[in-house]
Amino acid sequence: MSGPGTQVQHLDGIRILDLFAGPGGLDVAARFLGFKSIGIEWDHNACETRYAAGLPTIHADVSVMRESRFDEIPKSVDVLAGGPPCQSFSVAGKGAGRKALDTVKEFIHRLVHGEDEDRIDSDLHALGDPRTALVLEPLRWLIKAIETEGRDPYKVIVLEQVPTVLPLWDVYAKVLRGGEGRLQGVKYEAECWVLKTEQFGVPQTRNRAVLVARRPGHGAIEPLRTTHMSFGRRRDTSPEGIPGVSGSKLPWLSMAAALEAASKAKDSPVDVSRLRTDGAIRFFVVSNYGSGGDPKNRGRRTSSQPAFTVTGKISRNKVYKSLADYDADKPDRFTIPESGVLQTFPHNFPWSGKDQAQQVGNAVPPRLGMHVLSTVLRGKAPSEEELAAAATWPAVPGTTTEALRVIGCGDESRCPPGSHKVSAVRPESAL
């Protein structure tokens, strides 16, 4: 990181460190809640989106930052967050991590009880998929903070992954509660759950395993209170006709409702006029993935339902306005702003760089992030005003984007090897 004057301006008062930050799902959530964050991200395309959005970032490998650049993390950071890459654990992947869950549990204990880390790394490498080892990085960052003079243990830890990782989060929680070995008596209140995103107002069915931990003294960690109904697969339409009852959940949010609202915002890049029939948004989506174990059995959702899980392959989902278009095989596709809205990013979020669909799919839905961060940091759900404000991203001056690029990449000499071989596409605001 270079340019000390610029660093003070953009890095002062940062509380949250987001490992594997992606384009900024958790950081966007933090910003709307009034917390400053900094992310570490390996992919330079995601970094370009973050710079354009005004999100402080270090373009680096998480492990390298911990091993040799730990002192560059602001000392004001007291919240450790992150979502390690999930491909090896994902149901959609080959599943190296799923097959090795019990082995990885052992690594957690080996790490805490002081076994040689080179030996641990060698054994992790033998598992086949190097990304599997990254699930240990948050624990390694905590140990680093505890063992580094002049640093304090993080007050709060927030981690998320695909549901198959819940058994590992259970082990994490037990280790954090115990404070043994290299944790040097540092203990946490810790809980973990699988959360359904549509139950928090995300127009998408996506399950995430979330772990939250907090130093003692703030009371027990209570489960997050859901705000919306779970998506019922037996219903073909949104349950908008359910009478309002005091204390009842809101209906889950449909794709049509989310895109309609985004399209009405001032200067919105979301234009759904092509999907209207008789004034209403009507379409159905054929998934890129098979279901029921049959790759040819592609799932279908109507516009009055939540989206399928938004993945990096969302641009391959086929959108049809009518059965005639389906029979003629004339599909439409979701645009990047539309895909972002289905993830609850602001309609005008400045997606930049290449592989934007992958960026969108890799992100934590910001609305879910707001509920998690607000609950663990403030002991309450985000307000309706905060959630409403999260629909629009504030304009970011080009000078800010450039300053953050200098902080994040500098002269590119310490960025991940080979990551800048292809020049990043810079947003207009930075030109």
Coordinates of C-alpha atoms in Angstrom, one line a residue:
M1 CA 0.0 0.0 0.0
S2 CA 1.4 3.4 -0.9
G3 CA 0.6 7.1 -0.7
P4 CA 0.3 7.7 3.1
G5 CA -1.9 10.8 2.7
T6 CA -4.4 8.9 0.6
Q7 CA -4.3 6.0 2.9
V8 CA -5.4 8.1 5.9
Q9 CA -8.2 9.6 3.9
H10 CA -9.7 6.3 2.8
L11 CA -8.6 3.9 5.5
D12 CA -9.2 5.9 8.7
G13 CA -11.8 4.4 11.0
I14 CA -12.1 1.1 9.2
R15 CA -13.7 -1.6 11.4
I16 CA -14.4 -4.6 9.1
L17 CA -11.8 -6.7 7.3
D18 CA -13.5 -8.7 4.5
L19 CA -11.4 -11.7 3.4
F20 CA -12.2 -13.1 -0.1
A21 CA -14.2 -9.9 -0.6
G22 CA -15.3 -10.4 -4.2
P23 CA -17.1 -7.3 -5.7
G24 CA -18.3 -6.3 -2.2
G25 CA -21.5 -8.0 -1.0
L26 CA -20.6 -7.7 2.7
D27 CA -18.8 -4.4 2.2
V28 CA -21.9 -2.9 0.5
A29 CA -24.0 -4.1 3.5
A30 CA -21.5 -2.6 5.9
R31 CA -21.6 0.8 4.0
F32 CA -25.4 1.1 4.2
L33 CA -25.2 0.3 8.0
G34 CA -22.6 3.0 8.5
F35 CA -19.5 0.8 9.0
K36 CA -16.3 1.2 7.1
S37 CA -14.6 -1.9 5.7
I38 CA -11.6 -3.0 3.7
G39 CA -11.5 -6.1 1.5
I40 CA -8.8 -8.4 0.3
E41 CA -9.5 -9.8 -3.1
W42 CA -7.4 -11.9 -5.5
D43 CA -9.3 -11.3 -8.7
H44 CA -8.4 -8.0 -10.3
N45 CA -11.7 -7.8 -12.1
A46 CA -13.6 -7.8 -8.8
C47 CA -11.1 -5.2 -7.6
E48 CA -12.0 -2.9 -10.5
T49 CA -15.7 -3.1 -9.5
R50 CA -14.7 -2.3 -5.9
Y51 CA -12.6 0.7 -6.9
A52 CA -15.4 2.0 -9.0
A53 CA -17.8 1.6 -6.1
G54 CA -15.5 3.4 -3.7
L55 CA -14.7 0.3 -1.6
P56 CA -11.2 0.2 0.0
T57 CA -9.5 -2.9 -1.3
I58 CA -6.1 -4.6 -1.3
H59 CA -5.5 -6.7 -4.5
A60 CA -3.7 -9.6 -3.0
D61 CA -3.7 -13.3 -2.0
V62 CA -5.3 -13.7 1.5
S63 CA -2.6 -16.0 2.6
V64 CA 0.2 -13.8 1.4
M65 CA -1.3 -10.8 3.2
R66 CA -1.4 -12.8 6.4
E67 CA 2.1 -14.1 6.1
S68 CA 4.0 -11.0 4.9
R69 CA 1.8 -7.9 4.8
F70 CA -0.3 -8.2 8.0
D71 CA 1.0 -4.9 9.3
E72 CA -0.8 -3.1 6.4
I73 CA -4.2 -3.9 7.8
P74 CA -5.5 -0.9 9.8
K75 CA -5.3 -1.4 13.5
S76 CA -8.8 -0.1 13.9
V77 CA -10.1 -3.4 12.4
D78 CA -12.0 -5.3 15.0
V79 CA -14.4 -7.4 12.9
L80 CA -13.2 -10.3 10.7
A81 CA -15.5 -11.4 7.9
G82 CA -15.2 -13.6 4.9
G83 CA -16.6 -16.2 2.6
P84 CA -13.8 -18.5 1.5
P85 CA -14.2 -19.8 -2.1
C86 CA -16.9 -22.4 -2.1
Q87 CA -16.4 -24.3 -5.4
S88 CA -14.8 -27.4 -3.7
F89 CA -17.6 -27.6 -1.2
S90 CA -20.5 -26.6 -3.6
V91 CA -23.0 -29.1 -4.7
A92 CA -22.4 -27.8 -8.2
G93 CA -18.7 -28.6 -8.1
K94 CA -16.7 -31.8 -8.1
G95 CA -17.0 -31.9 -4.3
A96 CA -13.4 -32.4 -3.1
G97 CA -14.1 -30.4 0.0
R98 CA -17.3 -32.3 0.7
K99 CA -15.4 -35.6 0.5
A100 CA -12.8 -34.3 2.9
L101 CA -15.0 -32.6 5.5
D102 CA -13.9 -34.9 8.4
T103 CA -10.3 -34.4 7.4
V104 CA -10.6 -30.7 7.3
K105 CA -12.2 -30.8 10.8
E106 CA -9.0 -32.4 12.0
F107 CA -6.9 -29.7 10.4
I108 CA -8.8 -27.1 12.5
H109 CA -7.8 -28.8 15.7
R110 CA -4.2 -29.4 14.5
L111 CA -3.9 -25.7 13.7
V112 CA -5.3 -24.5 17.0
H113 CA -3.1 -26.9 19.0
G114 CA 0.1 -25.7 17.4
E115 CA 1.1 -28.3 14.9
D116 CA 3.7 -27.2 12.3
E117 CA 1.9 -25.2 9.7
D118 CA 4.2 -26.4 6.9
R119 CA 3.1 -30.0 7.6
I120 CA -0.5 -28.9 7.7
D121 CA -0.2 -27.1 4.4
S122 CA 1.4 -30.1 2.8
D123 CA -1.4 -32.4 4.0
L124 CA -4.0 -29.9 2.8
H125 CA -2.4 -29.8 -0.6
A126 CA -2.7 -33.6 -0.8
L127 CA -6.5 -33.2 -0.7
G128 CA -6.4 -32.3 -4.4
D129 CA -8.2 -28.9 -4.5
P130 CA -6.1 -26.1 -3.1
R131 CA -9.2 -24.0 -2.5
T132 CA -10.3 -26.4 0.2
A133 CA -7.4 -25.1 2.4
L134 CA -8.8 -21.6 2.2
V135 CA -11.6 -22.4 4.7
L136 CA -8.9 -22.4 7.4
E137 CA -7.7 -18.8 6.6
P138 CA -10.2 -17.0 8.9
L139 CA -8.9 -19.1 11.8
R140 CA -5.3 -18.4 10.8
W141 CA -6.0 -14.6 10.6
L142 CA -7.5 -14.8 14.2
I143 CA -4.4 -16.6 15.5
K144 CA -2.2 -14.1 13.7
A145 CA -3.9 -11.2 15.4
I146 CA -3.6 -12.9 18.8
E147 CA 0.1 -13.7 18.3
T148 CA 1.1 -10.3 16.9
E149 CA 2.3 -7.7 19.4
G150 CA 0.3 -4.5 19.3
R151 CA -2.8 -6.2 17.9
D152 CA -6.0 -7.2 19.7
P153 CA -8.2 -10.2 19.0
Y154 CA -11.1 -9.5 16.7
K155 CA -14.2 -8.6 18.6
V156 CA -16.5 -10.1 16.1
I157 CA -16.2 -12.9 13.4
V158 CA -18.7 -13.4 10.6
L159 CA -18.2 -16.2 8.1
E160 CA -20.4 -17.6 5.3
Q161 CA -20.3 -20.5 2.9
V162 CA -22.4 -23.0 1.1
P163 CA -24.6 -25.2 3.4
T164 CA -22.3 -28.2 3.1
V165 CA -19.7 -26.3 5.2
L166 CA -22.0 -26.1 8.3
P167 CA -20.2 -29.1 10.0
L168 CA -17.0 -27.1 9.7
W169 CA -18.6 -24.0 11.1
D170 CA -19.8 -26.2 14.0
V171 CA -16.2 -27.1 14.7
Y172 CA -15.1 -23.5 14.4
A173 CA -17.8 -22.5 16.9
K174 CA -16.6 -25.1 19.4
V175 CA -13.0 -24.1 19.0
L176 CA -13.8 -20.4 19.4
R177 CA -15.9 -21.1 22.6
G178 CA -13.0 -23.1 24.1
G179 CA -10.1 -20.7 23.6
E180 CA -7.6 -23.4 23.8
G181 CA -4.0 -23.7 22.4
R182 CA -2.9 -20.9 20.2
L183 CA -6.1 -19.0 21.0
Q184 CA -4.4 -18.3 24.3
G185 CA -7.6 -18.2 26.3
V186 CA -9.4 -15.9 23.9
K187 CA -13.0 -17.1 23.9
Y188 CA -16.1 -16.2 21.9
E189 CA -19.8 -16.7 22.0
A190 CA -20.4 -18.5 18.7
E191 CA -23.4 -19.8 16.8
C192 CA -24.0 -21.0 13.2
W193 CA -27.0 -21.6 11.1
V194 CA -28.2 -22.2 7.5
L195 CA -30.1 -19.1 6.4
K196 CA -32.5 -19.0 3.4
T197 CA -32.0 -15.7 1.6
E198 CA -35.6 -15.3 0.4
Q199 CA -36.6 -15.2 4.1
F200 CA -34.7 -11.9 4.4
G201 CA -36.2 -10.2 1.3
V202 CA -33.8 -11.4 -1.3
P203 CA -35.6 -12.2 -4.6
Q204 CA -33.7 -15.5 -4.9
T205 CA -33.6 -18.9 -3.2
R206 CA -30.1 -19.3 -1.9
N207 CA -29.0 -21.1 1.3
R208 CA -25.9 -20.0 3.1
A209 CA -24.2 -21.5 6.2
V210 CA -23.3 -18.5 8.4
L211 CA -21.1 -18.4 11.5
V212 CA -21.2 -15.5 13.9
A213 CA -18.9 -15.1 16.9
R214 CA -18.6 -12.3 19.4
R215 CA -16.4 -11.7 22.5
P216 CA -18.3 -12.3 25.7
G217 CA -20.0 -9.4 27.5
H218 CA -22.7 -8.6 24.9
G219 CA -25.1 -11.3 25.8
A220 CA -25.9 -14.6 23.9
I221 CA -26.1 -14.5 20.1
E222 CA -29.7 -14.8 19.2
P223 CA -30.8 -16.4 15.8
L224 CA -31.6 -13.9 13.1
R225 CA -35.2 -13.0 12.9
T226 CA -36.6 -13.7 9.4
T227 CA -38.7 -11.0 7.8
H228 CA -40.2 -12.9 4.8
M229 CA -41.8 -16.3 4.1
S230 CA -39.9 -19.2 2.9
F231 CA -40.5 -20.0 -0.8
G232 CA -43.1 -22.7 -1.2
R233 CA -42.4 -24.8 -4.2
R234 CA -46.0 -26.0 -4.3
R235 CA -47.2 -22.5 -5.1
D236 CA -46.8 -21.2 -8.7
T237 CA -47.5 -17.6 -7.8
S238 CA -46.3 -15.1 -5.2
P239 CA -48.5 -15.3 -2.0
E240 CA -49.4 -11.6 -2.3
G241 CA -53.1 -12.3 -1.3
I242 CA -52.3 -13.5 2.2
P243 CA -54.0 -11.1 4.6
G244 CA -51.7 -8.9 6.7
V245 CA -51.6 -10.0 10.3
S246 CA -49.6 -8.2 13.0
G247 CA -46.3 -9.9 13.5
S248 CA -46.6 -12.1 10.4
K249 CA -43.9 -12.5 7.8
L250 CA -44.0 -10.6 4.5
P251 CA -44.4 -12.6 1.3
W252 CA -41.2 -13.7 -0.4
L253 CA -40.1 -11.2 -3.1
S254 CA -40.5 -12.2 -6.7
M255 CA -38.2 -11.5 -9.6
A256 CA -40.8 -9.4 -11.3
A257 CA -41.3 -7.2 -8.2
A258 CA -37.6 -6.7 -7.6
L259 CA -36.9 -5.8 -11.3
E260 CA -40.0 -3.6 -11.5
A261 CA -38.9 -1.6 -8.5
A262 CA -35.3 -1.3 -9.8
S263 CA -36.5 -0.1 -13.2
K264 CA -38.4 2.8 -11.7
A265 CA -35.4 4.3 -10.0
K266 CA -33.9 7.5 -11.5
D267 CA -31.4 6.8 -14.3
S268 CA -31.7 3.1 -13.7
P269 CA -29.8 0.8 -16.1
V270 CA -32.5 -1.9 -15.5
D271 CA -34.9 -1.8 -18.4
V272 CA -37.6 -4.5 -18.3
S273 CA -39.8 -3.1 -21.1
R274 CA -38.8 -6.0 -23.2
L275 CA -40.3 -8.4 -20.6
R276 CA -43.7 -6.7 -20.4
T277 CA -47.0 -8.1 -21.7
D278 CA -50.1 -6.0 -21.4
G279 CA -48.2 -3.7 -19.0
A280 CA -47.1 -6.4 -16.6
I281 CA -43.7 -8.1 -16.3
R282 CA -44.2 -11.7 -17.4
F283 CA -41.5 -14.3 -18.2
F284 CA -40.2 -17.7 -17.2
V285 CA -36.6 -18.8 -16.6
V286 CA -35.0 -22.1 -17.6
S287 CA -32.0 -22.8 -15.4
N288 CA -28.6 -23.6 -16.7
Y289 CA -28.4 -26.5 -14.3
G290 CA -30.2 -29.8 -14.2
S291 CA -32.3 -31.0 -11.2
G292 CA -33.0 -34.3 -9.5
G293 CA -29.7 -35.6 -10.6
D294 CA -30.6 -35.3 -14.3
P295 CA -28.5 -32.6 -16.2
K296 CA -31.2 -32.5 -18.9
N297 CA -34.0 -31.8 -16.4
R298 CA -33.6 -28.0 -16.3
G299 CA -35.6 -26.2 -13.6
R300 CA -38.1 -23.5 -14.4
R301 CA -39.3 -20.5 -12.5
T302 CA -41.9 -17.9 -13.4
S303 CA -41.4 -14.2 -13.0
S304 CA -43.8 -14.3 -10.0
Q305 CA -41.4 -16.5 -8.1
P306 CA -37.9 -15.8 -6.6
A307 CA -34.9 -16.5 -8.9
F308 CA -32.9 -19.6 -8.7
T309 CA -29.6 -19.3 -6.9
V310 CA -27.7 -16.6 -8.8
T311 CA -24.4 -18.2 -9.8
G312 CA -21.5 -17.1 -12.0
K313 CA -23.4 -18.8 -14.8
I314 CA -26.5 -16.7 -14.5
S315 CA -25.9 -15.3 -18.0
R316 CA -26.6 -18.8 -19.3
N317 CA -30.0 -19.0 -17.8
K318 CA -32.6 -18.6 -20.6
V319 CA -35.4 -16.1 -20.1
Y320 CA -38.5 -16.5 -22.2
K321 CA -41.4 -14.1 -22.5
S322 CA -43.8 -16.6 -24.0
L323 CA -44.2 -20.3 -24.8
A324 CA -43.9 -19.3 -28.5
D325 CA -40.4 -17.9 -27.8
Y326 CA -39.6 -21.1 -26.0
D327 CA -40.8 -23.4 -28.8
A328 CA -38.8 -21.2 -31.3
D329 CA -35.8 -21.3 -29.0
K330 CA -35.5 -17.5 -28.9
P331 CA -34.3 -16.9 -25.3
D332 CA -33.5 -13.6 -23.7
R333 CA -30.8 -13.2 -20.9
F334 CA -30.6 -11.3 -17.7
T335 CA -28.4 -8.3 -18.0
I336 CA -25.6 -7.7 -15.4
P337 CA -27.6 -4.9 -13.6
E338 CA -30.6 -7.2 -13.5
S339 CA -28.6 -10.1 -12.2
G340 CA -27.1 -7.7 -9.5
V341 CA -30.6 -6.7 -8.5
L342 CA -31.6 -10.3 -8.0
Q343 CA -28.6 -10.5 -5.6
T344 CA -29.9 -7.2 -4.0
F345 CA -27.1 -5.0 -5.2
P346 CA -28.2 -1.5 -5.9
H347 CA -29.6 -1.1 -9.4
N348 CA -26.8 1.3 -10.4
F349 CA -23.9 -0.6 -8.8
P350 CA -20.8 0.1 -11.0
W351 CA -20.0 -3.4 -12.2
S352 CA -16.6 -3.2 -13.9
G353 CA -13.8 -5.3 -15.3
K354 CA -14.3 -8.6 -17.0
D355 CA -16.2 -11.7 -15.9
Q356 CA -19.0 -9.6 -14.4
A357 CA -21.5 -12.5 -14.3
Q358 CA -19.0 -14.5 -12.2
Q359 CA -18.5 -11.5 -9.9
V360 CA -22.3 -11.2 -9.4
G361 CA -22.7 -14.9 -8.7
N362 CA -19.7 -15.1 -6.3
A363 CA -21.1 -12.3 -4.0
V364 CA -23.0 -12.4 -0.8
P365 CA -26.4 -10.8 -1.2
P366 CA -26.0 -7.4 0.4
R367 CA -29.4 -7.5 2.0
L368 CA -28.6 -10.8 3.8
G369 CA -25.3 -9.2 4.8
M370 CA -27.1 -6.2 6.3
H371 CA -29.3 -8.5 8.5
V372 CA -26.2 -10.5 9.7
L373 CA -23.9 -7.6 10.4
S374 CA -26.6 -5.5 12.0
T375 CA -27.7 -8.3 14.3
V376 CA -24.2 -9.2 15.5
L377 CA -22.8 -5.6 15.7
R378 CA -25.9 -3.7 16.9
G379 CA -28.1 -6.4 18.3
K380 CA -31.0 -5.6 16.1
A381 CA -32.2 -6.0 12.5
P382 CA -31.5 -3.2 10.0
S383 CA -34.2 -0.5 9.8
E384 CA -36.7 -0.2 7.0
E385 CA -35.1 3.1 6.1
E386 CA -31.6 1.5 5.8
L387 CA -33.0 -1.3 3.7
A388 CA -34.8 1.2 1.4
A389 CA -31.7 3.3 1.0
A390 CA -29.7 0.2 -0.1
A391 CA -31.6 0.3 -3.4
T392 CA -29.3 3.0 -4.8
W393 CA -25.5 3.3 -4.7
P394 CA -24.1 6.8 -4.2
A395 CA -22.0 8.3 -7.0
V396 CA -18.3 7.8 -6.7
P397 CA -15.9 10.4 -8.1
G398 CA -13.2 9.2 -10.5
T399 CA -10.6 10.6 -8.3
T400 CA -11.7 8.3 -5.5
T401 CA -11.6 5.3 -7.8
E402 CA -8.1 6.2 -8.9
A403 CA -6.9 6.8 -5.3
L404 CA -8.3 3.4 -4.2
R405 CA -6.6 1.7 -7.2
V406 CA -3.3 3.2 -6.0
I407 CA -4.0 1.8 -2.5
G408 CA -5.1 -1.6 -3.8
C409 CA -2.6 -2.2 -6.6
G410 CA 0.1 0.5 -6.3
D411 CA 2.6 -0.2 -9.1
E412 CA 1.1 -3.8 -9.4
S413 CA 4.4 -5.3 -8.2
R414 CA 2.8 -6.9 -5.2
C415 CA -0.4 -8.0 -6.8
P416 CA -0.9 -11.7 -7.4
P417 CA 1.5 -12.9 -10.1
G418 CA 0.1 -12.6 -13.6
S419 CA -3.1 -11.0 -12.5
H420 CA -2.6 -7.8 -14.6
K421 CA -1.5 -9.5 -17.9
V422 CA -5.0 -8.5 -19.3
S423 CA -5.7 -4.9 -18.7
A424 CA -8.8 -4.3 -16.5
V425 CA -11.7 -2.4 -18.1
R426 CA -12.0 0.8 -16.2
P427 CA -15.3 2.5 -15.5
E428 CA -16.1 5.8 -17.1
S429 CA -16.0 7.5 -13.8
A430 CA -12.3 6.8 -13.6
L431 CA -11.4 8.2 -17.0

